[in-house]
Structure formats: C-alpha cells, structure tokens
C-alpha cells in the first residue's frame, strides 16, 4: 500500500521520525521499534520511487531581479545591477526564484523595456545621452557612538582615512563629469549663525567611460583648527565672522586622488550630507569599455560590410542571451531593429537598437523547456543538454551559461557524468558562484530581512547602519568559508571560528580586534560558535523592542530542523507585558501565562525550549545574564526528552543528535532553490537520496550540489498531462 498512497505514507514517516505519533498520553513504541518501522517504511517508499521516477514539471521561469542583473553583467560585461530598477520579486517556499510566483504583468513588461533601453545605451555608449545627476548618500548612523569613529568605511578608500562615502557609478561616455560634495553642518551652530544651506565643494573632471569607484574621505590625522572665516555656501550669502573649523577632504576615483579640498566646516567631526554626480558634459567619444569589446566582435570597413558585421554581432549576442543555438528566425527581427537604428544614426546606433530589442525578447527574459515531440502524455523524459546547462548556470551562478558550458551542451557532452562533475566543480570554484552563497544563504537564513530591520532606537541606541552591515557580513563570510574550504555543513552549527571587525567585536565584548576590516578569529567563548551565536540571526528573530523565544524557536525548527510548527490559531492572546499586579515579568513568566491556552501549548512545547536556550542574547545579539532584573533560566526540554541549557548545549545537540534532521533540511532547501519550485511528496525520496550520497563527501556543499545535479528532478521532467495542455 505504501507506493500507492505515497503522499499519506510520507506524512506518516515524517510523524514517526519526529516522534509526533502516537499522540502524547497514548502507549508509545520503544526507540528500537520506532527506528525499525521508520527504516522499513522509508525503504519501501524509496524503492517505489526508484522504480517509477516522478521528476515533476517546473513552470516557465521568468528571470528575477538578481538573475537579470547577472545575465546583463555576463552577456555585456556591464556590472550595473540593472535588475535593481525592476519591481521586487515575489517569494515562494522561502526563495525568490520560484517559477510559479514569478508572474508577469503589463506594468512589469513596461519596466523591462525601460531598463533594456538604459542598459543598451550604457553598453554601446549613446552619444545622444542627456546629462543627468545621481545622488549618493552615506549610510545613516543613528547611534551617538557612531559619530566620531576613527575608521575607514571601505576597502576601496585609502588605508589612512576615516569616514566619508564610497560608491560605484557607471560613466557611459568619455566626457566631463561634475562631482559635488555637500557637507553637513552642525545643526546647532548652523542655526546660531543663520546658515540654511550646506557647504558645497564642486569639481569638474574628465573621465573615461566605464564603471568607477568614487570615494570622498578624510585623512585620519587631519588637524582641526578654529578660524574666523566666512562659511562657504553656494547660492547663499556667506555670513562673515562665523567661528568654524577646517579639515582636508580627499576625493578619489578608483585609486587616483583627484583633489584635496580645504573644507570650511562647522563641526569638529566632518560629515558628508551627500554627493551628486552629474554628466556627461562635453562628450569626446563612446569610449573603450569592456562592454563595447564584448559587443563589437567586428567593425565594418565599408558600407557594404555593415550588414554582415551586424549579423555576426547579433548572432553572437543572441546565442549567449538565448542560451541555445540561434536560427535565422531569431536573427531576422533583430536585424529589422538594427536597420531602424542605423537609419536614424550610425552603425553603433543600429546595434544599440537591436540590443534593446534582444533584452526584452521572451527568449532572454524567460527560461522555457520544450517537451520533445512524440512523447506520450504525462511521460517522464531526460531533459536536453541545453536545458541542463541553463539549470546548472542559474542554480550555481544565478546567471546565463558561459561559452564553455554552452559549447559542451551543444556537443551533447554535458550529460557525461565525468564531464558534468568537472563542470560543477569548475563553476563552484568560479567567483560567480558567490551568487549561490549570497542568494541561497541570504534567503534560507533570513539574512535579507536584516536590511529592513529597525530595532527600537530608544532601547538599542547602539544599533546603526555600520553594525547592521557588520552583522550581515559576518554571517556571509562564515557561510562562504564553509563552502569555499569544502567543510562539512555541520560546521555551520558549532564551528569554533568566525569573522569579526572592530565594530562587531565591541558589540560582542571581544577585545583585541581593531579596524573596519574583517578577519578570521578563533573563538574562546563557545556561546558564540556557529550560526546561533551570530547577531544577524539573533536580531532578525527578535522583535524591535525585545527578544522572542517563539520566533527564535520557530526559526530553528523551520530553517535548521525542517519541522515548522503549524500556523497559530485565530484570536491568539496577546503577549502579556506585565503581571496582574503591574510588575514587569521575565520572558519565561510571560510565556508560561501565554501558553496556559491549551490550543497553544502543543506547538509552544517544541518552540519555547529552543527559544529559552537563546535568551542570553538580547534583541540585537548582545550577551546578557538577567531579564527584568532576574537571573535568566536558559534550560529546556523537548517533547522527545532531549534536555539542554544555553546556546552552547543547544548548538552541540543540533550538531549531534539532530544532525540528520539538519542535513535533510539543508538538502531540501537547496533542492527547492535548485529546481525553482516547491517540493511535493514524490520529492521526499530524492531528498533522502541526496543526504545519503552527500554523507560519503562529509556533507560538504560540493557533495550536496553534486548529489542534487545528479538527481532525478534536476535531470528529468514530466511531459504535459494532456497533449492539449499548455504551460502558463
């Protein structure tokens, strides 16, 4: 009966594995009986799945914002984060690359057209571009302790500098550009002196086309002196005799110092209000950019050579953009756009117009896998090498296949197991696999939520933008080290090292770390080991004003153990802030009152012990030993009898007793991300197969990825249920 009713039996297996059956209070089997029954059921289900594979049928996949940005970068050597101008993508099953939720609307298509126009103009270099001004602002530092920090704000700025701003900006043409730096005056002095405009420093500088890093910073040891001098304020009369201070300010583009300003300023701690970059002015040419080198693989030497050259350029671009061999039917409409642009301008204008059309083509914006002809309805087949190449590249790079991967696919060599493994290892070693680290880890661990998190400024004045970024970078560097060093994914739970800079080390109370640069640090405090000791996780699982044992417990159950609690019932009582006599309660006391509701008690019995073990961390991840003036009780016991106290014991328990649950959860999350669809009951045997195969590779990311790439749902597909059906 198990194969026939696999959906039901998979639920039974899950309940048995998590000791949720039989219900509490009824006679229960011994642990040995539990294991024997679960193993027998699992073997039956897996054997049936192997005999009758069901790979599922992913829908048509629209490129999300990240994939669009990366595709433009790799197609045109134009790293301008083009997708950032598109609307935010919907998410499903925890990720934003799920085909079923990546909908399309007329408004979205209009935005794609607008972005394509901008991308093509910048890539080719449109001589008709009108000057525009872009505004860049330094991170907002809300913490009183943030002001006056003697730190370099970024690795792109000179080592012996402090504060300021650094950003990347694409300069589309060889031309002059105006950089305006506006200083923020001390509000009290400005009000006293009647100054209502910021001080402005302006520089007009000729720059070559391309992506440049622009920075404005202050020398760390610049002398500050009080002077009796006019305040320099553009478009406003200077007030004579104001007591102000001066400081040198350096403007940098890439690594070249452009100007040292003698800034007349109103504060001992110079602050930049914003930087405006305007241009292009006095254009001298399109420039010699990596984008133009990538696009113009030939140059016509005569009028008669223009069309053949255009055909060659567009064929080459379409081949990579459409991720498959192209036909005359693909090139003909692009040449029509080329002719239209050429008629209104020169050869480059024609290529620009055709490129704009290519970037809004359905063949570029959508990943569509066509069923081969002659298949019976609802039959299972192995996908083509071309489709496999796209699945691989969007899984590991969130981008289009490169020339090597595409060539192997076109030669029908990619399915060769040895060649496929070589390509997977090559792609994981490539810098583009950073997308897997940032996108997968960022969504699996909820790190993306940190960007919009706003802890109560009155309760946590220490929290500022610098600390937020440091929190996120710590976790990203930590996850990256586990991946790049081919370490076991179990190290995410209890590794004895992390990455810190001075800002974060001070937050944790760790001495001896100086400067804004992150460095690897061996931990002496076991409570900071692994993910559960990192402020990024602890902050996004808290409320703005306090910790949440429920949110933290739910996060561990859902993201690390794969056993999310059911949604709360309606009309759940609010969390009590104080007892009936008005006295402040500890979190544990409040939760005991909260779960007096019998409906809530069953789920809270699983979440709360985990959350209480993390109560030594406050809402922004600092260590504490008291709550509401009383010593913390961080002990807990789970329904299966597991006992622990504090974060160290919890992390060790997850890495030992519950390691199989953790690896299964990682496999499941990674498979969802790889397939771009949610998992069904028929995918459960695949998840178990992935964990078994990865065990021989010590559960490294390489081992997990290889197991997924060789799995049934990654290499196969089910045809339509009926021949007259169509994919949406």
XYZ file of C-alpha atoms in Angstrom:
728
model
C 0.000 0.000 0.000
C 2.861 2.400 0.610
C 3.694 3.145 -3.062
C 0.023 3.602 -3.981
C -0.622 6.020 -1.117
C 2.841 7.550 -1.045
C 1.559 11.035 -0.159
C -0.079 9.712 3.009
C 2.792 7.448 3.968
C 5.327 10.244 3.568
C 3.339 12.172 6.185
C 3.333 9.119 8.419
C 7.087 8.720 8.019
C 7.618 12.366 8.973
C 5.460 11.996 12.084
C 7.346 8.854 13.106
C 10.772 10.429 12.529
C 9.840 13.417 14.694
C 8.209 11.248 17.383
C 4.866 13.026 16.921
C 2.979 9.725 16.659
C 1.281 8.271 18.599
C -0.105 11.357 20.356
C 1.185 12.156 23.835
C -0.518 10.122 26.567
C -1.053 7.016 24.425
C 1.156 3.901 24.519
C 4.334 4.506 22.549
C 6.725 2.072 20.838
C 10.259 1.688 22.067
C 13.012 3.680 20.282
C 14.109 0.457 18.585
C 10.597 -0.162 17.279
C 10.363 3.423 16.077
C 13.615 3.059 14.129
C 12.766 -0.330 12.640
C 9.332 0.752 11.419
C 10.602 4.062 10.003
C 13.501 2.360 8.188
C 11.213 -0.270 6.675
C 8.698 2.335 5.501
C 11.439 4.554 4.110
C 12.971 1.667 2.152
C 9.596 0.779 0.656
C 8.912 4.365 -0.420
C 12.396 4.859 -1.875
C 12.283 1.588 -3.832
C 8.939 2.527 -5.351
C 10.262 5.987 -6.280
C 13.327 4.474 -7.971
C 11.177 2.098 -9.995
C 8.732 4.819 -11.034
C 10.549 8.184 -11.026
C 8.469 11.342 -10.778
C 10.597 14.425 -11.517
C 7.785 16.975 -11.562
C 7.312 19.723 -14.107
C 8.759 23.172 -13.330
C 6.848 26.031 -14.900
C 8.079 28.770 -17.211
C 10.687 30.705 -15.249
C 10.961 34.475 -15.624
C 14.370 35.881 -14.734
C 14.146 37.526 -11.330
C 15.936 40.776 -10.494
C 19.174 39.102 -9.429
C 19.246 36.809 -12.453
C 18.547 39.725 -14.786
C 21.395 41.762 -13.273
C 23.836 38.860 -13.530
C 22.757 37.971 -17.058
C 23.390 41.570 -18.206
C 26.755 41.507 -16.439
C 27.865 38.261 -18.104
C 26.373 38.992 -21.518
C 27.627 42.570 -21.851
C 30.401 42.929 -19.239
C 28.201 45.610 -17.667
C 28.051 45.298 -13.896
C 25.484 47.966 -13.060
C 22.905 45.895 -11.134
C 20.338 46.517 -13.853
C 17.717 44.418 -12.085
C 17.624 46.842 -9.164
C 15.396 49.081 -11.313
C 12.784 46.321 -11.599
C 9.978 45.760 -9.068
C 10.689 43.444 -6.155
C 10.050 39.767 -6.876
C 7.519 37.665 -5.036
C 8.800 34.749 -2.966
C 7.566 31.207 -2.500
C 8.839 28.393 -0.294
C 11.354 30.880 1.093
C 13.012 31.878 -2.203
C 12.526 34.454 -4.967
C 13.428 32.151 -7.886
C 10.271 30.042 -7.747
C 8.748 29.865 -11.223
C 5.130 29.729 -10.076
C 5.303 33.073 -8.235
C 7.390 34.963 -10.819
C 4.355 36.442 -12.510
C 4.296 38.870 -15.421
C 2.131 41.955 -15.889
C 1.902 44.777 -18.455
C 3.434 47.173 -15.931
C 6.380 44.811 -15.369
C 6.958 44.417 -19.103
C 6.983 48.205 -19.491
C 9.657 48.363 -16.802
C 11.692 45.680 -18.600
C 11.502 47.799 -21.767
C 12.683 50.889 -19.883
C 15.566 49.008 -18.259
C 16.567 47.426 -21.585
C 16.751 50.869 -23.164
C 19.011 52.135 -20.382
C 21.237 49.043 -20.467
C 21.728 49.140 -24.244
C 22.591 52.842 -24.184
C 25.191 52.386 -21.474
C 26.656 49.236 -23.027
C 27.071 50.708 -26.511
C 27.645 54.312 -25.448
C 24.861 56.552 -26.741
C 26.282 59.889 -27.907
C 22.816 61.420 -27.559
C 22.648 60.807 -23.805
C 21.494 63.876 -21.917
C 23.285 64.904 -18.709
C 21.720 63.549 -15.501
C 22.546 63.896 -11.819
C 22.743 60.923 -9.487
C 22.593 61.392 -5.740
C 24.552 59.241 -3.299
C 24.193 59.439 0.466
C 26.398 57.961 3.181
C 24.867 55.325 5.466
C 22.693 56.827 8.157
C 24.359 56.400 11.549
C 21.738 56.704 14.251
C 23.975 55.716 17.134
C 25.531 58.532 19.186
C 28.643 56.401 19.456
C 28.904 56.136 15.674
C 29.845 59.772 15.217
C 33.499 60.448 15.514
C 34.539 56.824 14.901
C 38.082 56.882 13.611
C 37.519 54.162 10.990
C 37.946 53.673 7.273
C 34.495 52.952 5.867
C 35.537 50.732 2.960
C 38.412 48.791 1.452
C 38.268 50.942 -1.694
C 39.399 54.046 0.206
C 42.951 54.874 1.304
C 44.134 52.957 4.351
C 44.901 56.070 6.392
C 41.445 57.619 6.080
C 38.250 57.857 8.073
C 34.555 58.352 7.409
C 33.080 59.744 4.230
C 31.367 57.820 1.463
C 32.280 55.295 -1.248
C 30.119 54.111 -4.158
C 30.290 52.691 -7.695
C 28.917 54.596 -10.647
C 28.904 53.780 -14.354
C 30.143 56.618 -16.584
C 28.636 55.884 -20.022
C 30.861 58.047 -22.237
C 34.275 59.658 -22.408
C 33.278 63.097 -21.162
C 33.423 65.585 -18.330
C 31.511 64.869 -15.150
C 30.778 67.165 -12.239
C 31.160 65.792 -8.712
C 29.550 67.879 -5.965
C 30.259 67.117 -2.316
C 27.828 68.655 0.153
C 28.919 68.943 3.771
C 26.509 68.604 6.687
C 26.944 71.497 9.128
C 26.486 71.072 12.847
C 22.763 71.899 13.221
C 23.141 73.909 16.443
C 25.967 76.099 15.156
C 24.283 76.478 11.762
C 21.091 77.676 13.439
C 23.013 80.100 15.638
C 24.901 81.545 12.674
C 21.863 81.715 10.378
C 23.175 79.218 7.837
C 20.440 77.362 5.921
C 22.476 75.741 3.123
C 25.159 73.041 3.254
C 28.712 73.866 2.240
C 29.368 72.638 -1.306
C 32.619 71.622 -2.994
C 32.475 71.055 -6.719
C 34.924 69.511 -9.173
C 34.583 69.089 -12.941
C 36.771 66.225 -14.108
C 37.236 64.371 -17.423
C 36.683 60.624 -17.010
C 36.886 57.633 -19.316
C 33.721 55.611 -19.874
C 33.211 52.610 -17.620
C 32.467 51.590 -14.058
C 34.363 53.655 -11.493
C 34.599 53.611 -7.716
C 34.141 57.088 -6.278
C 35.098 57.932 -2.735
C 35.218 61.001 -0.530
C 37.071 60.655 2.734
C 39.003 62.497 5.413
C 42.600 61.992 6.494
C 42.630 60.205 9.836
C 45.069 62.612 11.441
C 43.974 65.852 9.808
C 44.393 68.882 12.024
C 41.290 70.783 13.049
C 41.623 74.456 13.801
C 39.137 77.113 14.738
C 39.193 80.014 12.301
C 37.405 83.329 11.912
C 36.418 82.971 8.268
C 33.352 83.149 6.036
C 31.370 79.964 5.639
C 31.434 78.799 2.026
C 27.830 78.313 0.978
C 26.830 78.177 -2.677
C 23.763 80.164 -3.757
C 23.518 81.801 -0.326
C 25.353 84.833 1.048
C 28.237 83.953 3.352
C 27.922 85.172 6.893
C 31.105 86.954 7.882
C 32.898 86.209 11.094
C 31.461 82.770 11.840
C 33.679 80.622 14.052
C 34.145 77.427 12.022
C 36.684 74.675 11.550
C 38.609 73.324 8.593
C 39.586 69.868 7.508
C 41.181 68.371 4.431
C 38.835 66.236 2.328
C 40.076 63.895 -0.398
C 38.087 62.955 -3.495
C 39.041 59.661 -5.131
C 38.033 57.919 -8.326
C 39.239 54.332 -8.329
C 42.685 54.667 -6.737
C 43.607 58.124 -8.027
C 43.362 61.217 -5.854
C 41.607 63.904 -7.858
C 41.514 66.789 -5.421
C 42.312 67.777 -1.871
C 39.736 70.262 -0.652
C 40.293 72.663 2.196
C 36.842 72.302 3.641
C 35.317 75.088 5.631
C 33.105 73.202 8.049
C 31.031 73.707 11.127
C 31.942 70.672 13.202
C 34.964 69.037 14.746
C 33.657 65.784 13.221
C 33.218 66.407 9.457
C 30.128 64.774 7.968
C 29.121 64.453 4.312
C 25.472 65.176 3.557
C 25.529 63.714 0.040
C 27.453 63.528 -3.217
C 25.972 64.448 -6.595
C 27.489 63.147 -9.823
C 26.344 64.920 -12.983
C 27.109 64.359 -16.638
C 28.122 63.597 -19.280
C 29.211 67.086 -20.449
C 31.453 67.946 -23.413
C 31.409 64.377 -24.741
C 34.580 63.301 -26.564
C 33.582 59.784 -27.614
C 31.912 56.483 -26.802
C 34.979 55.212 -25.041
C 36.798 51.898 -24.965
C 34.876 49.879 -22.398
C 34.720 46.144 -21.656
C 31.094 46.250 -22.811
C 31.979 47.570 -26.238
C 34.755 44.998 -26.552
C 32.244 42.252 -25.720
C 29.644 43.541 -28.186
C 31.662 44.664 -31.203
C 33.391 41.461 -32.278
C 33.842 43.056 -35.697
C 33.950 46.583 -37.175
C 32.700 47.334 -40.713
C 35.316 48.840 -43.008
C 32.815 49.908 -45.665
C 29.113 50.493 -46.103
C 28.675 47.096 -47.764
C 30.318 45.389 -44.788
C 27.918 46.851 -42.234
C 25.056 44.355 -42.563
C 27.271 41.220 -42.462
C 29.075 42.641 -39.428
C 25.774 43.457 -37.718
C 24.568 39.920 -38.401
C 27.735 38.483 -36.860
C 27.458 40.692 -33.761
C 23.777 39.944 -33.200
C 24.188 36.214 -33.821
C 26.952 36.072 -31.237
C 24.955 38.068 -28.663
C 21.698 36.176 -29.264
C 23.477 32.840 -28.946
C 24.558 33.720 -25.403
C 21.446 35.707 -24.466
C 19.001 32.985 -25.593
C 21.258 30.242 -24.172
C 20.948 27.996 -27.237
C 21.891 27.822 -30.923
C 20.071 30.543 -32.846
C 18.302 30.341 -36.184
C 17.508 32.753 -38.975
C 14.075 33.236 -37.377
C 15.837 34.599 -34.266
C 18.127 36.993 -36.152
C 15.714 38.412 -38.753
C 13.648 40.560 -36.323
C 16.820 41.772 -34.605
C 18.205 42.909 -37.955
C 14.985 44.830 -38.550
C 15.611 46.752 -35.325
C 19.235 47.265 -36.403
C 18.122 48.821 -39.700
C 15.740 51.139 -37.859
C 18.506 52.359 -35.553
C 21.040 52.623 -38.365
C 18.640 54.746 -40.396
C 18.377 57.244 -37.535
C 22.088 57.237 -36.672
C 25.333 55.368 -37.280
C 26.301 51.693 -37.149
C 26.623 51.692 -33.362
C 23.150 53.211 -33.025
C 21.770 50.316 -35.068
C 23.422 47.740 -32.799
C 22.107 49.595 -29.753
C 18.531 49.412 -31.061
C 18.819 45.685 -31.813
C 20.358 45.027 -28.396
C 17.474 46.819 -26.713
C 15.027 44.518 -28.519
C 17.066 41.445 -27.590
C 16.929 42.323 -23.883
C 13.108 42.287 -23.888
C 12.780 39.166 -26.011
C 10.897 36.293 -24.320
C 13.851 34.085 -25.259
C 16.029 36.191 -22.946
C 13.557 37.005 -20.164
C 12.099 33.518 -19.769
C 13.513 30.041 -19.303
C 11.226 27.722 -21.269
C 11.888 23.994 -21.521
C 10.095 22.467 -24.525
C 8.909 18.863 -24.436
C 10.402 16.819 -27.303
C 7.968 15.621 -29.950
C 6.427 12.160 -29.982
C 6.063 11.799 -26.204
C 3.055 10.210 -24.590
C 1.094 12.408 -22.195
C 2.466 12.553 -18.633
C 5.584 10.603 -19.557
C 8.979 11.109 -17.925
C 11.972 12.083 -20.028
C 15.563 13.286 -19.637
C 15.959 16.976 -20.440
C 18.306 18.134 -23.217
C 21.896 19.152 -22.603
C 20.927 22.731 -23.486
C 18.260 22.821 -20.781
C 20.646 21.137 -18.339
C 23.230 23.869 -18.974
C 20.701 26.561 -18.087
C 19.551 24.697 -14.992
C 23.174 24.424 -13.879
C 24.129 28.026 -14.511
C 21.049 29.539 -12.877
C 21.449 27.199 -9.891
C 25.122 27.907 -9.235
C 25.574 31.388 -10.743
C 22.055 32.880 -10.944
C 23.065 33.751 -14.492
C 23.379 32.519 -18.079
C 25.762 29.707 -19.126
C 29.230 30.764 -20.175
C 30.805 29.794 -23.503
C 32.430 26.604 -22.167
C 29.256 25.248 -20.607
C 27.169 26.136 -23.656
C 29.680 24.547 -26.047
C 29.663 21.255 -24.113
C 25.870 21.279 -24.138
C 25.734 21.866 -27.895
C 28.194 18.989 -28.382
C 25.894 16.742 -26.275
C 28.711 16.066 -23.814
C 27.288 17.659 -20.683
C 25.399 14.557 -19.519
C 28.621 12.557 -19.405
C 28.981 12.002 -15.620
C 32.681 12.852 -15.560
C 32.290 16.000 -17.652
C 29.251 17.063 -15.632
C 31.163 16.717 -12.359
C 34.110 18.649 -13.805
C 31.797 21.464 -14.809
C 30.078 21.569 -11.406
C 33.419 21.795 -9.613
C 34.652 24.440 -12.069
C 31.529 26.509 -11.598
C 31.645 26.268 -7.804
C 35.267 27.447 -7.874
C 34.362 30.398 -10.136
C 33.749 33.786 -8.499
C 30.250 33.820 -9.989
C 29.253 31.117 -7.502
C 29.181 33.916 -4.934
C 25.580 34.229 -6.101
C 24.840 30.810 -4.581
C 26.314 31.934 -1.269
C 24.564 35.311 -1.128
C 21.196 34.327 -2.624
C 20.742 30.880 -1.129
C 22.164 31.601 2.320
C 20.652 35.086 2.386
C 17.148 33.679 1.919
C 17.482 30.355 3.745
C 18.853 32.070 6.874
C 16.600 35.159 6.524
C 19.634 37.457 6.275
C 17.835 39.616 3.720
C 15.388 40.655 6.438
C 18.223 42.358 8.292
C 18.319 45.192 5.729
C 14.880 46.449 6.802
C 15.044 45.580 10.486
C 14.571 48.540 12.803
C 15.264 47.794 16.480
C 13.807 50.326 18.904
C 16.257 53.248 18.843
C 15.379 54.224 22.411
C 16.136 50.774 23.779
C 19.040 49.953 21.460
C 20.850 53.208 20.569
C 23.977 51.183 19.733
C 22.343 49.762 16.610
C 23.319 51.685 13.481
C 23.988 51.057 9.812
C 27.617 50.137 10.419
C 26.616 47.472 12.929
C 23.858 46.166 10.652
C 26.267 45.699 7.746
C 28.861 44.113 10.023
C 26.303 41.609 11.297
C 25.361 40.549 7.791
C 28.928 40.399 6.526
C 29.970 38.176 9.426
C 27.401 35.533 8.530
C 28.092 35.743 4.787
C 31.839 35.354 5.326
C 31.255 32.485 7.738
C 28.958 30.649 5.315
C 31.362 31.333 2.447
C 34.281 29.837 4.394
C 32.352 26.601 4.931
C 31.613 26.429 1.197
C 34.992 27.525 -0.179
C 37.025 25.395 2.236
C 34.860 22.359 1.469
C 33.959 21.964 5.121
C 31.027 19.948 6.401
C 27.776 21.871 6.521
C 27.551 20.686 10.136
C 30.271 23.244 10.881
C 27.578 25.894 10.461
C 26.245 24.739 13.818
C 29.327 24.677 16.029
C 32.469 25.894 14.233
C 34.963 27.417 16.687
C 35.835 30.369 14.455
C 34.090 33.369 12.959
C 34.804 36.681 11.199
C 34.926 39.973 13.067
C 35.839 43.616 12.676
C 36.238 46.138 15.478
C 32.617 47.279 15.360
C 31.219 43.780 15.778
C 33.890 42.641 18.240
C 32.982 45.544 20.537
C 29.338 44.535 20.231
C 30.233 41.022 21.372
C 32.614 42.197 24.087
C 35.635 40.624 22.357
C 38.867 42.569 22.868
C 41.888 42.940 20.620
C 40.139 43.476 17.258
C 40.899 46.830 15.623
C 39.874 48.455 12.348
C 36.960 48.118 9.956
C 38.411 45.117 8.091
C 37.038 41.664 8.817
C 39.454 38.966 9.833
C 39.118 35.316 10.847
C 39.074 34.868 14.615
C 39.279 31.689 16.699
C 36.600 31.886 19.370
C 37.351 31.356 23.040
C 33.685 31.643 24.013
C 31.713 28.545 22.876
C 28.485 30.534 23.140
C 29.499 32.459 20.007
C 30.168 29.340 17.948
C 28.098 28.600 14.850
C 25.122 30.424 13.414
C 23.172 30.640 16.668
C 25.848 32.837 18.237
C 25.739 35.435 15.455
C 23.927 38.741 15.883
C 22.410 38.688 12.391
C 20.328 35.592 13.172
C 19.514 36.732 16.704
C 18.347 40.166 15.522
C 16.023 39.026 12.712
C 14.406 36.514 15.092
C 13.590 39.201 17.665
C 11.009 41.965 17.916
C 12.137 45.605 17.682
C 11.766 46.056 21.447
C 12.521 42.630 22.897
C 13.568 39.052 22.240
C 11.097 36.412 21.114
C 11.505 32.836 22.305
C 8.737 31.845 19.881
C 10.352 33.479 16.829
C 13.763 32.050 17.651
C 12.355 28.609 18.370
C 10.307 28.689 15.169
C 13.368 29.767 13.165
C 15.409 26.811 14.422
C 12.571 24.338 13.842
C 11.840 25.624 10.341
C 15.280 26.562 8.983
C 17.561 24.079 10.729
C 15.398 21.055 11.588
C 12.761 21.157 8.853
C 9.848 20.761 11.265
C 7.979 24.079 11.140
C 5.111 24.433 13.597
C 1.617 24.904 12.166
C 0.271 28.457 11.807
C -1.104 29.905 15.064
C -4.849 29.606 15.570
C -7.016 32.725 15.234
C -7.530 35.031 18.201
C -4.299 34.078 19.950
C -4.000 36.127 23.163
C -1.521 38.989 23.067
C 1.849 38.525 24.740
C 1.468 39.801 28.358
C 3.896 42.588 29.192
C 3.202 42.652 32.946
C 1.527 40.568 35.629
C -1.863 41.408 37.144
C -0.188 43.420 39.897
C 1.595 45.541 37.266
C 5.108 44.165 37.890
C 7.354 43.504 34.926
C 7.677 39.796 34.183
C 10.559 37.822 32.785
C 10.047 36.364 29.331
C 9.697 32.890 30.810
C 6.964 34.036 33.210
C 5.093 35.769 30.403
C 5.303 32.713 28.157
C 4.019 30.440 30.922
C 0.958 32.683 31.203
C 0.621 32.829 27.401
C 0.646 29.073 26.843
C -1.996 28.472 29.515
C -4.235 28.340 26.450
C -4.387 24.586 25.708
C -4.639 25.235 21.954
C -1.264 26.977 22.012
C 0.503 24.606 24.378
C 1.298 21.763 21.933
C 3.248 23.938 19.489
C 4.873 26.028 22.193
C 6.217 22.868 23.799
C 8.532 22.477 20.785
C 9.407 26.119 20.139
C 9.860 27.571 23.607
C 12.635 25.341 24.979
C 14.780 26.237 21.969
C 13.961 29.925 22.279
C 14.685 29.975 26.011
C 18.130 28.458 25.376
C 18.934 31.607 23.360
C 17.642 34.104 25.918
C 21.192 35.025 26.960
C 21.239 37.086 23.756
C 19.239 40.296 23.733
C 17.252 41.583 20.751
C 20.399 42.683 18.890
C 22.584 39.736 19.881
C 24.483 41.104 22.889
C 25.168 38.759 25.809
C 23.163 39.239 28.984
C 22.606 37.254 32.189
C 19.405 38.879 33.512
C 15.882 39.588 32.320
C 13.647 42.069 34.154
C 16.262 42.166 36.916
C 16.169 38.399 37.498
C 18.733 35.730 36.531
C 17.915 34.022 33.244
C 16.761 30.417 33.176
C 18.008 29.051 29.843
C 17.240 25.387 30.446
C 14.817 23.467 28.266
C 13.435 20.041 27.427
C 11.922 18.955 24.107
C 8.954 16.578 23.771
C 11.312 13.744 22.738
C 13.143 14.076 26.067
C 16.221 15.982 24.873
C 17.471 18.374 27.565
C 19.875 21.306 27.278
C 20.723 24.637 28.837
C 22.034 27.665 26.990
C 23.225 28.236 23.413
C 26.382 26.107 23.664
C 24.495 22.957 24.616
C 21.745 23.668 22.077
C 24.250 24.029 19.220
C 26.055 20.823 20.212
C 22.745 18.968 20.387
C 21.781 20.139 16.901
C 25.170 19.025 15.549
C 24.955 15.557 17.117
C 21.509 14.144 17.972
C 19.704 16.153 15.295
C 22.423 16.229 12.632
C 20.412 14.027 10.244
C 17.455 16.418 10.522
C 19.743 19.381 9.856
C 21.397 17.836 6.786
C 17.999 16.755 5.455
C 16.723 20.325 5.877
C 19.744 21.809 4.093
C 19.263 19.300 1.267
C 15.580 20.135 0.984
C 16.154 23.914 0.960
C 18.962 23.599 -1.593
C 16.841 21.361 -3.828
C 13.980 23.893 -3.777
C 16.441 26.627 -4.729
C 17.994 24.480 -7.493
C 14.678 23.448 -9.074
C 12.892 26.768 -8.676
C 9.771 25.029 -7.379
C 8.334 23.746 -4.132
C 8.759 20.088 -3.185
C 5.965 17.527 -3.278
C 5.590 14.185 -1.537
C 7.223 12.431 -4.515
C 10.389 14.523 -3.980
C 10.984 13.162 -0.467
C 12.870 10.049 -1.698
C 15.129 12.377 -3.685
C 15.925 14.394 -0.556
C 16.844 11.196 1.289
C 18.968 10.065 -1.647
C 20.816 13.395 -1.679
C 21.655 13.167 2.029
C 22.901 9.577 1.632
C 25.101 10.484 -1.333
C 26.427 13.581 0.424
C 27.377 11.526 3.507
C 30.351 9.998 1.670
C 31.564 13.543 0.961
C 31.268 14.631 4.614
C 28.176 16.714 3.839
C 30.137 19.469 2.102
C 28.423 21.936 -0.209
C 30.249 20.336 -3.157
C 28.865 16.927 -2.193
C 25.326 18.260 -1.766
C 25.408 20.156 -5.072
C 26.742 17.132 -6.983
C 24.047 14.935 -5.456
C 21.352 17.429 -6.483
C 22.710 17.854 -10.017
C 22.661 14.059 -10.492
C 19.168 13.679 -9.046
C 16.021 12.694 -10.926
C 14.156 16.022 -10.643
C 17.213 18.019 -11.762
C 17.924 15.947 -14.892
C 14.429 14.819 -15.824
C 10.982 16.257 -16.466
C 7.405 15.105 -16.854
C 5.558 15.968 -20.052
C 2.102 17.522 -20.065
C -0.788 15.544 -18.614
C -2.722 16.003 -21.850
C -1.433 16.905 -25.277
C -3.696 19.956 -25.490
C -2.413 21.381 -22.197
C -0.089 24.363 -22.180
C 2.256 25.774 -19.590
C 1.251 29.129 -18.183
